[in-house]
Amino acid sequence: MVVLSASEALHGAAALLGGQPHLRFTPDGRLAHWRPETGLDRAFPLGGHLTHLLLRGDPRKIVLARSGTAVASGNHRAPGHKPDLDTLACVHHFKWRAGILDDLRRRVENFTSGTWAEHTPAVRDEAGRLLEYIDRHHGRIDVADPRLGFRRVTLDGPPAGWADEARTIVTLARAATEPDLLRHQAP
């Protein structure tokens, strides 16, 4: 594991540090309440890649940016800047907990009704896909589904192989938004 200070991460002309979320879940995939005395690693011991595989959402995150660097909604991109794929940060994301379904329903309702301004249907669509998935799986995330890559993780560092997985995921996400990217890479 490499630990960098902010000044080391934003070396030279680098305007930002990118990351890839490692979504954290309970052992059985329930969307449970968290109690601080339990601790995050004990309450949410599993990490996996759900956003792009299941929800077809953008799996990229901007973790750190120089002052003046514009970052897009949700901190997924910074127009005109590309993170270094060799220094992606592992972002432990504890979003999937009790109460999230109410938040997602509110997103869908408010974007659909026009109460909230929608720049792209991506947020609403992603929320809708998760709600449908949860309904099909009896209120849980199927943490045994091998496609989602769930495994035991801790805040002490990313699991073995995470950097290669993250690089692949971010490269594919870039290719989806930048069609010429793959044509210009060497074989």
Short mmCIF file of N, CA and C in Angstrom, two decimals:
data_model
loop_
_atom_site.label_atom_id
_atom_site.label_comp_id
_atom_site.label_asym_id
_atom_site.label_seq_id
_atom_site.Cartn_x
_atom_site.Cartn_y
_atom_site.Cartn_z
N MET A 1 0.85 -1.17 0.00
CA MET A 1 0.00 0.00 0.00
C MET A 1 0.90 1.23 0.00
N VAL A 2 0.54 2.21 -0.83
CA VAL A 2 1.28 3.47 -0.91
C VAL A 2 0.42 4.55 -0.27
N VAL A 3 1.01 5.30 0.64
CA VAL A 3 0.32 6.41 1.27
C VAL A 3 0.99 7.69 0.80
N LEU A 4 0.19 8.60 0.27
CA LEU A 4 0.70 9.86 -0.25
C LEU A 4 0.07 11.04 0.49
N SER A 5 0.85 12.09 0.68
CA SER A 5 0.29 13.33 1.19
C SER A 5 -0.40 14.03 0.02
N ALA A 6 -1.21 15.03 0.32
CA ALA A 6 -1.90 15.77 -0.74
C ALA A 6 -0.88 16.38 -1.70
N SER A 7 0.20 16.94 -1.19
CA SER A 7 1.19 17.56 -2.08
C SER A 7 1.90 16.52 -2.93
N GLU A 8 2.12 15.31 -2.40
CA GLU A 8 2.73 14.24 -3.20
C GLU A 8 1.77 13.74 -4.28
N ALA A 9 0.48 13.64 -3.92
CA ALA A 9 -0.51 13.14 -4.87
C ALA A 9 -0.71 14.11 -6.02
N LEU A 10 -0.63 15.40 -5.74
CA LEU A 10 -0.83 16.41 -6.77
C LEU A 10 0.53 16.97 -7.20
N HIS A 11 1.40 16.07 -7.64
CA HIS A 11 2.74 16.45 -8.05
C HIS A 11 2.75 17.07 -9.45
N GLY A 12 3.74 17.90 -9.69
CA GLY A 12 3.91 18.49 -11.02
C GLY A 12 2.64 19.17 -11.51
N ALA A 13 2.23 18.78 -12.71
CA ALA A 13 1.06 19.41 -13.34
C ALA A 13 -0.24 18.73 -12.96
N ALA A 14 -0.17 17.65 -12.17
CA ALA A 14 -1.40 16.93 -11.81
C ALA A 14 -2.35 17.85 -11.06
N ALA A 15 -3.58 17.95 -11.56
CA ALA A 15 -4.57 18.82 -10.94
C ALA A 15 -5.49 18.05 -10.01
N LEU A 16 -5.43 16.70 -10.08
CA LEU A 16 -6.35 15.94 -9.27
C LEU A 16 -5.86 14.52 -9.03
N LEU A 17 -6.47 13.87 -8.04
CA LEU A 17 -6.23 12.47 -7.73
C LEU A 17 -7.55 11.75 -7.91
N GLY A 18 -7.54 10.71 -8.72
CA GLY A 18 -8.76 9.95 -8.96
C GLY A 18 -8.86 8.76 -8.02
N GLY A 19 -10.04 8.20 -7.96
CA GLY A 19 -10.26 7.03 -7.13
C GLY A 19 -11.36 6.17 -7.70
N GLN A 20 -11.52 5.02 -7.09
CA GLN A 20 -12.57 4.10 -7.51
C GLN A 20 -13.22 3.58 -6.24
N PRO A 21 -14.54 3.76 -6.11
CA PRO A 21 -15.22 3.33 -4.89
C PRO A 21 -15.18 1.82 -4.68
N HIS A 22 -14.92 1.47 -3.44
CA HIS A 22 -15.05 0.09 -2.99
C HIS A 22 -16.25 0.12 -2.05
N LEU A 23 -17.40 -0.31 -2.57
CA LEU A 23 -18.64 -0.19 -1.83
C LEU A 23 -18.70 -1.21 -0.71
N ARG A 24 -19.06 -0.76 0.48
CA ARG A 24 -19.02 -1.61 1.66
C ARG A 24 -20.43 -2.05 2.06
N PHE A 25 -20.54 -3.33 2.44
CA PHE A 25 -21.82 -3.94 2.79
C PHE A 25 -21.72 -4.82 4.02
N THR A 26 -22.90 -5.11 4.58
CA THR A 26 -23.00 -6.03 5.71
C THR A 26 -22.72 -7.46 5.22
N PRO A 27 -22.46 -8.40 6.14
CA PRO A 27 -22.15 -9.77 5.71
C PRO A 27 -23.26 -10.46 4.94
N ASP A 28 -24.51 -10.06 5.18
CA ASP A 28 -25.63 -10.70 4.48
C ASP A 28 -26.31 -9.80 3.46
N GLY A 29 -25.74 -8.62 3.22
CA GLY A 29 -26.28 -7.72 2.20
C GLY A 29 -27.45 -6.87 2.66
N ARG A 30 -27.82 -6.97 3.95
CA ARG A 30 -28.89 -6.11 4.45
C ARG A 30 -28.44 -4.65 4.46
N LEU A 31 -29.39 -3.75 4.36
CA LEU A 31 -29.11 -2.32 4.47
C LEU A 31 -29.37 -1.94 5.92
N ALA A 32 -28.37 -2.15 6.76
CA ALA A 32 -28.52 -2.08 8.22
C ALA A 32 -28.19 -0.71 8.78
N HIS A 33 -28.70 -0.48 10.00
CA HIS A 33 -28.32 0.72 10.76
C HIS A 33 -26.89 0.54 11.24
N TRP A 34 -26.16 1.64 11.27
CA TRP A 34 -24.80 1.57 11.79
C TRP A 34 -24.74 2.22 13.15
N ARG A 35 -24.08 1.53 14.08
CA ARG A 35 -23.85 2.09 15.41
C ARG A 35 -22.35 2.27 15.57
N PRO A 36 -21.91 3.47 15.94
CA PRO A 36 -20.47 3.75 16.03
C PRO A 36 -19.69 2.74 16.88
N GLU A 37 -20.31 2.26 17.94
CA GLU A 37 -19.58 1.32 18.81
C GLU A 37 -19.27 -0.01 18.11
N THR A 38 -19.99 -0.31 17.02
CA THR A 38 -19.74 -1.53 16.26
C THR A 38 -18.48 -1.40 15.42
N GLY A 39 -18.20 -0.20 14.92
CA GLY A 39 -17.05 0.02 14.04
C GLY A 39 -17.43 -0.27 12.60
N LEU A 40 -16.83 0.47 11.68
CA LEU A 40 -17.17 0.33 10.27
C LEU A 40 -16.73 -1.01 9.69
N ASP A 41 -15.52 -1.45 9.99
CA ASP A 41 -15.05 -2.72 9.42
C ASP A 41 -15.87 -3.91 9.90
N ARG A 42 -16.31 -3.88 11.14
CA ARG A 42 -17.12 -4.98 11.66
C ARG A 42 -18.55 -4.94 11.12
N ALA A 43 -19.13 -3.75 11.02
CA ALA A 43 -20.50 -3.62 10.54
C ALA A 43 -20.61 -3.85 9.03
N PHE A 44 -19.60 -3.41 8.28
CA PHE A 44 -19.60 -3.50 6.82
C PHE A 44 -18.30 -4.17 6.34
N PRO A 45 -18.16 -5.47 6.58
CA PRO A 45 -16.89 -6.14 6.30
C PRO A 45 -16.66 -6.50 4.83
N LEU A 46 -17.69 -6.38 4.00
CA LEU A 46 -17.55 -6.78 2.60
C LEU A 46 -17.43 -5.56 1.70
N GLY A 47 -16.56 -5.68 0.70
CA GLY A 47 -16.41 -4.62 -0.30
C GLY A 47 -16.54 -5.22 -1.68
N GLY A 48 -17.11 -4.44 -2.59
CA GLY A 48 -17.28 -4.93 -3.95
C GLY A 48 -17.54 -3.81 -4.93
N HIS A 49 -17.73 -4.19 -6.18
CA HIS A 49 -17.93 -3.24 -7.27
C HIS A 49 -19.37 -3.36 -7.77
N LEU A 50 -20.22 -2.49 -7.32
CA LEU A 50 -21.64 -2.56 -7.64
C LEU A 50 -22.04 -1.50 -8.66
N THR A 51 -21.46 -0.32 -8.55
CA THR A 51 -21.92 0.83 -9.32
C THR A 51 -21.97 0.58 -10.82
N HIS A 52 -20.87 0.19 -11.40
CA HIS A 52 -20.84 0.03 -12.86
C HIS A 52 -21.41 -1.31 -13.30
N LEU A 53 -21.24 -2.36 -12.50
CA LEU A 53 -21.69 -3.69 -12.91
C LEU A 53 -23.20 -3.86 -12.83
N LEU A 54 -23.78 -3.41 -11.74
CA LEU A 54 -25.20 -3.63 -11.52
C LEU A 54 -26.04 -2.41 -11.90
N LEU A 55 -25.56 -1.23 -11.54
CA LEU A 55 -26.37 -0.02 -11.72
C LEU A 55 -26.06 0.73 -13.01
N ARG A 56 -24.99 0.31 -13.69
CA ARG A 56 -24.53 0.98 -14.91
C ARG A 56 -24.24 2.46 -14.65
N GLY A 57 -23.71 2.73 -13.44
CA GLY A 57 -23.35 4.09 -13.07
C GLY A 57 -21.87 4.35 -13.29
N ASP A 58 -21.45 5.57 -13.12
CA ASP A 58 -20.06 5.97 -13.33
C ASP A 58 -19.25 5.58 -12.09
N PRO A 59 -18.27 4.68 -12.24
CA PRO A 59 -17.51 4.21 -11.08
C PRO A 59 -16.30 5.08 -10.72
N ARG A 60 -16.13 6.19 -11.40
CA ARG A 60 -14.96 7.04 -11.13
C ARG A 60 -15.28 8.06 -10.06
N LYS A 61 -14.27 8.43 -9.27
CA LYS A 61 -14.40 9.49 -8.28
C LYS A 61 -13.18 10.38 -8.33
N ILE A 62 -13.40 11.67 -8.12
CA ILE A 62 -12.30 12.60 -7.92
C ILE A 62 -12.16 12.72 -6.41
N VAL A 63 -11.01 12.32 -5.91
CA VAL A 63 -10.77 12.26 -4.47
C VAL A 63 -10.16 13.55 -3.95
N LEU A 64 -9.31 14.15 -4.77
CA LEU A 64 -8.57 15.33 -4.36
C LEU A 64 -8.33 16.18 -5.60
N ALA A 65 -8.57 17.49 -5.49
CA ALA A 65 -8.35 18.38 -6.64
C ALA A 65 -7.72 19.69 -6.17
N ARG A 66 -6.87 20.22 -7.02
CA ARG A 66 -6.27 21.53 -6.72
C ARG A 66 -7.38 22.59 -6.70
N SER A 67 -7.16 23.61 -5.92
CA SER A 67 -8.08 24.74 -5.88
C SER A 67 -8.25 25.28 -7.29
N GLY A 68 -9.47 25.54 -7.67
CA GLY A 68 -9.75 26.08 -9.00
C GLY A 68 -10.04 25.03 -10.05
N THR A 69 -9.87 23.74 -9.71
CA THR A 69 -10.19 22.67 -10.65
C THR A 69 -11.67 22.36 -10.54
N ALA A 70 -12.41 22.56 -11.61
CA ALA A 70 -13.85 22.29 -11.60
C ALA A 70 -14.10 20.79 -11.59
N VAL A 71 -14.99 20.37 -10.71
CA VAL A 71 -15.35 18.96 -10.58
C VAL A 71 -16.84 18.82 -10.88
N ALA A 72 -17.19 17.83 -11.69
CA ALA A 72 -18.58 17.62 -12.11
C ALA A 72 -19.43 17.06 -10.96
N SER A 73 -20.72 17.07 -11.16
CA SER A 73 -21.69 16.58 -10.19
C SER A 73 -21.33 15.18 -9.69
N GLY A 74 -21.41 15.00 -8.39
CA GLY A 74 -21.12 13.70 -7.79
C GLY A 74 -19.64 13.40 -7.68
N ASN A 75 -18.80 14.37 -8.03
CA ASN A 75 -17.34 14.19 -8.01
C ASN A 75 -16.87 13.01 -8.86
N HIS A 76 -17.57 12.76 -9.98
CA HIS A 76 -17.19 11.65 -10.83
C HIS A 76 -16.14 12.03 -11.87
N ARG A 77 -16.10 13.28 -12.28
CA ARG A 77 -15.17 13.71 -13.32
C ARG A 77 -14.75 15.16 -13.07
N ALA A 78 -13.64 15.52 -13.69
CA ALA A 78 -13.18 16.91 -13.71
C ALA A 78 -12.91 17.23 -15.18
N PRO A 79 -13.83 17.95 -15.83
CA PRO A 79 -13.68 18.22 -17.27
C PRO A 79 -12.29 18.76 -17.61
N GLY A 80 -11.69 18.12 -18.64
CA GLY A 80 -10.37 18.54 -19.09
C GLY A 80 -9.21 17.90 -18.35
N HIS A 81 -9.51 17.06 -17.35
CA HIS A 81 -8.46 16.42 -16.56
C HIS A 81 -8.72 14.93 -16.48
N LYS A 82 -7.65 14.16 -16.46
CA LYS A 82 -7.75 12.71 -16.33
C LYS A 82 -6.84 12.25 -15.20
N PRO A 83 -7.38 11.51 -14.23
CA PRO A 83 -6.53 11.00 -13.15
C PRO A 83 -5.49 10.02 -13.68
N ASP A 84 -4.38 9.96 -13.00
CA ASP A 84 -3.33 8.99 -13.31
C ASP A 84 -3.83 7.61 -12.88
N LEU A 85 -3.90 6.69 -13.80
CA LEU A 85 -4.43 5.35 -13.51
C LEU A 85 -3.52 4.55 -12.59
N ASP A 86 -2.29 4.99 -12.39
CA ASP A 86 -1.37 4.28 -11.50
C ASP A 86 -1.42 4.78 -10.07
N THR A 87 -2.19 5.83 -9.81
CA THR A 87 -2.30 6.34 -8.43
C THR A 87 -3.76 6.53 -8.03
N LEU A 88 -4.61 5.58 -8.37
CA LEU A 88 -6.02 5.66 -7.98
C LEU A 88 -6.17 5.34 -6.48
N ALA A 89 -6.99 6.11 -5.83
CA ALA A 89 -7.25 5.88 -4.41
C ALA A 89 -8.42 4.92 -4.24
N CYS A 90 -8.31 4.08 -3.23
CA CYS A 90 -9.40 3.17 -2.88
C CYS A 90 -10.35 3.94 -1.97
N VAL A 91 -11.56 4.19 -2.44
CA VAL A 91 -12.55 4.98 -1.71
C VAL A 91 -13.54 4.02 -1.05
N HIS A 92 -13.39 3.82 0.26
CA HIS A 92 -14.35 2.98 0.99
C HIS A 92 -15.65 3.78 1.11
N HIS A 93 -16.71 3.24 0.56
CA HIS A 93 -17.98 3.97 0.44
C HIS A 93 -19.04 3.25 1.27
N PHE A 94 -19.49 3.91 2.34
CA PHE A 94 -20.44 3.31 3.28
C PHE A 94 -21.85 3.85 3.07
N LYS A 95 -22.23 4.02 1.85
CA LYS A 95 -23.53 4.60 1.47
C LYS A 95 -24.69 3.63 1.68
N TRP A 96 -24.43 2.34 1.54
CA TRP A 96 -25.50 1.34 1.48
C TRP A 96 -25.86 0.87 2.88
N ARG A 97 -26.69 1.67 3.55
CA ARG A 97 -27.08 1.46 4.94
C ARG A 97 -28.58 1.74 5.08
N ALA A 98 -29.11 1.49 6.26
CA ALA A 98 -30.52 1.76 6.51
C ALA A 98 -30.82 3.21 6.16
N GLY A 99 -31.96 3.44 5.53
CA GLY A 99 -32.38 4.79 5.15
C GLY A 99 -32.06 5.13 3.70
N ILE A 100 -31.15 4.41 3.09
CA ILE A 100 -30.76 4.75 1.71
C ILE A 100 -31.91 4.55 0.73
N LEU A 101 -32.77 3.56 0.97
CA LEU A 101 -33.88 3.33 0.03
C LEU A 101 -34.84 4.51 0.02
N ASP A 102 -35.09 5.11 1.19
CA ASP A 102 -35.93 6.31 1.23
C ASP A 102 -35.27 7.45 0.45
N ASP A 103 -33.95 7.59 0.61
CA ASP A 103 -33.22 8.62 -0.14
C ASP A 103 -33.34 8.40 -1.65
N LEU A 104 -33.20 7.15 -2.08
CA LEU A 104 -33.27 6.83 -3.51
C LEU A 104 -34.68 7.05 -4.06
N ARG A 105 -35.69 6.67 -3.29
CA ARG A 105 -37.08 6.91 -3.73
C ARG A 105 -37.34 8.40 -3.89
N ARG A 106 -36.82 9.19 -2.94
CA ARG A 106 -36.98 10.64 -3.00
C ARG A 106 -36.30 11.20 -4.25
N ARG A 107 -35.11 10.70 -4.58
CA ARG A 107 -34.42 11.13 -5.80
C ARG A 107 -35.27 10.87 -7.04
N VAL A 108 -35.75 9.63 -7.13
CA VAL A 108 -36.54 9.25 -8.31
C VAL A 108 -37.78 10.13 -8.40
N GLU A 109 -38.51 10.28 -7.29
CA GLU A 109 -39.75 11.08 -7.29
C GLU A 109 -39.48 12.54 -7.65
N ASN A 110 -38.47 13.16 -7.03
CA ASN A 110 -38.21 14.58 -7.25
C ASN A 110 -37.64 14.87 -8.63
N PHE A 111 -36.81 13.99 -9.15
CA PHE A 111 -36.31 14.20 -10.51
C PHE A 111 -37.41 13.94 -11.54
N THR A 112 -38.20 12.90 -11.32
CA THR A 112 -39.27 12.56 -12.27
C THR A 112 -40.33 13.66 -12.33
N SER A 113 -40.67 14.21 -11.17
CA SER A 113 -41.72 15.25 -11.11
C SER A 113 -41.23 16.62 -11.56
N GLY A 114 -39.90 16.80 -11.63
CA GLY A 114 -39.36 18.10 -11.99
C GLY A 114 -39.13 19.00 -10.79
N THR A 115 -39.40 18.49 -9.59
CA THR A 115 -39.15 19.28 -8.38
C THR A 115 -37.67 19.62 -8.26
N TRP A 116 -36.82 18.67 -8.62
CA TRP A 116 -35.38 18.90 -8.65
C TRP A 116 -34.94 19.01 -10.11
N ALA A 117 -34.04 19.95 -10.39
CA ALA A 117 -33.51 20.11 -11.74
C ALA A 117 -32.61 18.92 -12.07
N GLU A 118 -32.83 18.38 -13.25
CA GLU A 118 -32.06 17.20 -13.66
C GLU A 118 -31.18 17.57 -14.85
N HIS A 119 -29.85 17.41 -14.67
CA HIS A 119 -28.91 17.71 -15.76
C HIS A 119 -28.76 16.51 -16.69
N THR A 120 -28.96 15.33 -16.14
CA THR A 120 -28.88 14.09 -16.88
C THR A 120 -29.77 13.07 -16.16
N PRO A 121 -30.39 12.15 -16.85
CA PRO A 121 -31.22 11.15 -16.17
C PRO A 121 -30.39 10.07 -15.45
N ALA A 122 -29.07 10.15 -15.50
CA ALA A 122 -28.23 9.09 -14.95
C ALA A 122 -28.49 8.84 -13.46
N VAL A 123 -28.60 9.89 -12.66
CA VAL A 123 -28.80 9.71 -11.21
C VAL A 123 -30.15 9.04 -10.95
N ARG A 124 -31.18 9.52 -11.60
CA ARG A 124 -32.52 8.94 -11.43
C ARG A 124 -32.56 7.49 -11.91
N ASP A 125 -31.96 7.23 -13.06
CA ASP A 125 -31.96 5.88 -13.61
C ASP A 125 -31.19 4.90 -12.72
N GLU A 126 -30.03 5.33 -12.22
CA GLU A 126 -29.24 4.48 -11.34
C GLU A 126 -30.02 4.16 -10.06
N ALA A 127 -30.66 5.18 -9.48
CA ALA A 127 -31.45 4.96 -8.27
C ALA A 127 -32.61 3.99 -8.54
N GLY A 128 -33.28 4.16 -9.67
CA GLY A 128 -34.37 3.27 -10.04
C GLY A 128 -33.91 1.84 -10.22
N ARG A 129 -32.75 1.65 -10.84
CA ARG A 129 -32.22 0.29 -11.03
C ARG A 129 -31.93 -0.37 -9.69
N LEU A 130 -31.38 0.39 -8.73
CA LEU A 130 -31.10 -0.21 -7.43
C LEU A 130 -32.39 -0.56 -6.71
N LEU A 131 -33.38 0.31 -6.77
CA LEU A 131 -34.66 0.01 -6.11
C LEU A 131 -35.30 -1.26 -6.69
N GLU A 132 -35.26 -1.40 -8.00
CA GLU A 132 -35.79 -2.61 -8.64
C GLU A 132 -35.01 -3.85 -8.20
N TYR A 133 -33.69 -3.74 -8.15
CA TYR A 133 -32.82 -4.85 -7.74
C TYR A 133 -33.16 -5.27 -6.30
N ILE A 134 -33.25 -4.29 -5.41
CA ILE A 134 -33.55 -4.57 -4.00
C ILE A 134 -34.91 -5.27 -3.87
N ASP A 135 -35.90 -4.82 -4.62
CA ASP A 135 -37.21 -5.47 -4.59
C ASP A 135 -37.10 -6.93 -5.04
N ARG A 136 -36.34 -7.20 -6.10
CA ARG A 136 -36.18 -8.58 -6.59
C ARG A 136 -35.41 -9.47 -5.62
N HIS A 137 -34.58 -8.86 -4.76
CA HIS A 137 -33.73 -9.62 -3.85
C HIS A 137 -34.16 -9.48 -2.39
N HIS A 138 -35.45 -9.22 -2.19
CA HIS A 138 -36.04 -9.23 -0.84
C HIS A 138 -35.34 -8.26 0.13
N GLY A 139 -35.06 -7.05 -0.37
CA GLY A 139 -34.52 -6.01 0.50
C GLY A 139 -33.03 -6.09 0.76
N ARG A 140 -32.30 -6.87 -0.02
CA ARG A 140 -30.87 -7.06 0.21
C ARG A 140 -30.07 -6.94 -1.09
N ILE A 141 -28.78 -6.79 -0.92
CA ILE A 141 -27.82 -6.90 -2.02
C ILE A 141 -27.31 -8.34 -1.99
N ASP A 142 -27.25 -9.00 -3.12
CA ASP A 142 -26.77 -10.38 -3.17
C ASP A 142 -25.24 -10.38 -3.13
N VAL A 143 -24.71 -10.40 -1.90
CA VAL A 143 -23.25 -10.33 -1.74
C VAL A 143 -22.56 -11.64 -2.14
N ALA A 144 -23.34 -12.68 -2.42
CA ALA A 144 -22.76 -13.94 -2.90
C ALA A 144 -22.63 -13.98 -4.42
N ASP A 145 -23.16 -12.99 -5.12
CA ASP A 145 -23.09 -12.94 -6.58
C ASP A 145 -21.63 -12.71 -7.00
N PRO A 146 -21.00 -13.69 -7.63
CA PRO A 146 -19.58 -13.56 -7.97
C PRO A 146 -19.28 -12.43 -8.95
N ARG A 147 -20.26 -12.00 -9.74
CA ARG A 147 -20.04 -10.89 -10.69
C ARG A 147 -19.71 -9.59 -9.98
N LEU A 148 -20.18 -9.44 -8.75
CA LEU A 148 -19.99 -8.18 -8.02
C LEU A 148 -18.69 -8.14 -7.23
N GLY A 149 -17.99 -9.27 -7.15
CA GLY A 149 -16.65 -9.29 -6.57
C GLY A 149 -16.57 -8.97 -5.09
N PHE A 150 -17.59 -9.30 -4.31
CA PHE A 150 -17.53 -9.00 -2.88
C PHE A 150 -16.52 -9.90 -2.19
N ARG A 151 -15.79 -9.30 -1.24
CA ARG A 151 -14.82 -10.04 -0.43
C ARG A 151 -14.60 -9.26 0.86
N ARG A 152 -13.97 -9.89 1.82
CA ARG A 152 -13.69 -9.22 3.09
C ARG A 152 -12.63 -8.15 2.86
N VAL A 153 -12.88 -6.97 3.42
CA VAL A 153 -11.95 -5.85 3.30
C VAL A 153 -11.89 -5.11 4.63
N THR A 154 -10.86 -4.28 4.78
CA THR A 154 -10.73 -3.43 5.97
C THR A 154 -10.26 -2.04 5.54
N LEU A 155 -10.35 -1.11 6.47
CA LEU A 155 -9.86 0.24 6.21
C LEU A 155 -8.34 0.30 6.25
N ASP A 156 -7.68 -0.78 6.64
CA ASP A 156 -6.21 -0.80 6.72
C ASP A 156 -5.54 -0.71 5.35
N GLY A 157 -6.26 -1.08 4.30
CA GLY A 157 -5.68 -1.01 2.97
C GLY A 157 -6.55 -1.77 1.98
N PRO A 158 -6.33 -1.53 0.70
CA PRO A 158 -7.14 -2.22 -0.31
C PRO A 158 -6.81 -3.71 -0.35
N PRO A 159 -7.76 -4.53 -0.77
CA PRO A 159 -7.50 -5.97 -0.88
C PRO A 159 -6.52 -6.27 -2.02
N ALA A 160 -5.92 -7.43 -1.96
CA ALA A 160 -4.98 -7.85 -3.01
C ALA A 160 -5.68 -7.78 -4.36
N GLY A 161 -4.99 -7.23 -5.34
CA GLY A 161 -5.52 -7.14 -6.70
C GLY A 161 -6.41 -5.95 -6.95
N TRP A 162 -6.71 -5.16 -5.90
CA TRP A 162 -7.65 -4.06 -6.07
C TRP A 162 -7.14 -3.03 -7.09
N ALA A 163 -5.87 -2.68 -7.07
CA ALA A 163 -5.34 -1.64 -7.97
C ALA A 163 -5.55 -2.03 -9.43
N ASP A 164 -5.29 -3.29 -9.77
CA ASP A 164 -5.50 -3.74 -11.16
C ASP A 164 -6.98 -3.70 -11.53
N GLU A 165 -7.85 -4.15 -10.61
CA GLU A 165 -9.30 -4.10 -10.87
C GLU A 165 -9.74 -2.67 -11.09
N ALA A 166 -9.31 -1.77 -10.21
CA ALA A 166 -9.71 -0.36 -10.29
C ALA A 166 -9.25 0.26 -11.61
N ARG A 167 -8.01 -0.02 -12.00
CA ARG A 167 -7.48 0.52 -13.25
C ARG A 167 -8.33 0.05 -14.43
N THR A 168 -8.70 -1.22 -14.44
CA THR A 168 -9.53 -1.77 -15.52
C THR A 168 -10.91 -1.11 -15.53
N ILE A 169 -11.52 -0.99 -14.36
CA ILE A 169 -12.85 -0.40 -14.25
C ILE A 169 -12.84 1.05 -14.74
N VAL A 170 -11.86 1.83 -14.30
CA VAL A 170 -11.79 3.24 -14.69
C VAL A 170 -11.48 3.37 -16.18
N THR A 171 -10.61 2.51 -16.71
CA THR A 171 -10.29 2.54 -18.14
C THR A 171 -11.54 2.25 -18.97
N LEU A 172 -12.33 1.26 -18.56
CA LEU A 172 -13.57 0.95 -19.29
C LEU A 172 -14.59 2.07 -19.18
N ALA A 173 -14.65 2.72 -18.01
CA ALA A 173 -15.58 3.85 -17.84
C ALA A 173 -15.16 5.01 -18.75
N ARG A 174 -13.86 5.25 -18.84
CA ARG A 174 -13.38 6.30 -19.74
C ARG A 174 -13.73 5.97 -21.18
N ALA A 175 -13.52 4.71 -21.56
CA ALA A 175 -13.80 4.29 -22.94
C ALA A 175 -15.28 4.48 -23.28
N ALA A 176 -16.15 4.29 -22.30
CA ALA A 176 -17.58 4.46 -22.54
C ALA A 176 -17.93 5.92 -22.80
N THR A 177 -17.17 6.84 -22.21
CA THR A 177 -17.46 8.27 -22.39
C THR A 177 -16.53 8.92 -23.41
N GLU A 178 -15.45 8.22 -23.74
CA GLU A 178 -14.48 8.74 -24.71
C GLU A 178 -14.22 7.64 -25.73
N PRO A 179 -15.06 7.47 -26.73
CA PRO A 179 -14.98 6.34 -27.65
C PRO A 179 -13.64 6.17 -28.36
N ASP A 180 -12.91 7.24 -28.59
CA ASP A 180 -11.63 7.12 -29.30
C ASP A 180 -10.50 6.63 -28.41
N LEU A 181 -10.72 6.56 -27.09
CA LEU A 181 -9.65 6.20 -26.16
C LEU A 181 -9.04 4.85 -26.49
N LEU A 182 -9.84 3.83 -26.69
CA LEU A 182 -9.29 2.49 -26.91
C LEU A 182 -8.58 2.37 -28.25
N ARG A 183 -9.01 3.12 -29.26
CA ARG A 183 -8.35 3.06 -30.57
C ARG A 183 -6.94 3.62 -30.52
N HIS A 184 -6.67 4.55 -29.58
CA HIS A 184 -5.37 5.21 -29.53
C HIS A 184 -4.40 4.51 -28.58
N GLN A 185 -4.83 3.48 -27.88
CA GLN A 185 -3.92 2.77 -26.98
C GLN A 185 -3.18 1.71 -27.75
N ALA A 186 -1.94 1.50 -27.36
CA ALA A 186 -1.13 0.46 -28.00
C ALA A 186 -1.69 -0.91 -27.64
N PRO A 187 -1.55 -1.89 -28.55
CA PRO A 187 -2.07 -3.23 -28.27
C PRO A 187 -1.32 -3.91 -27.14
#
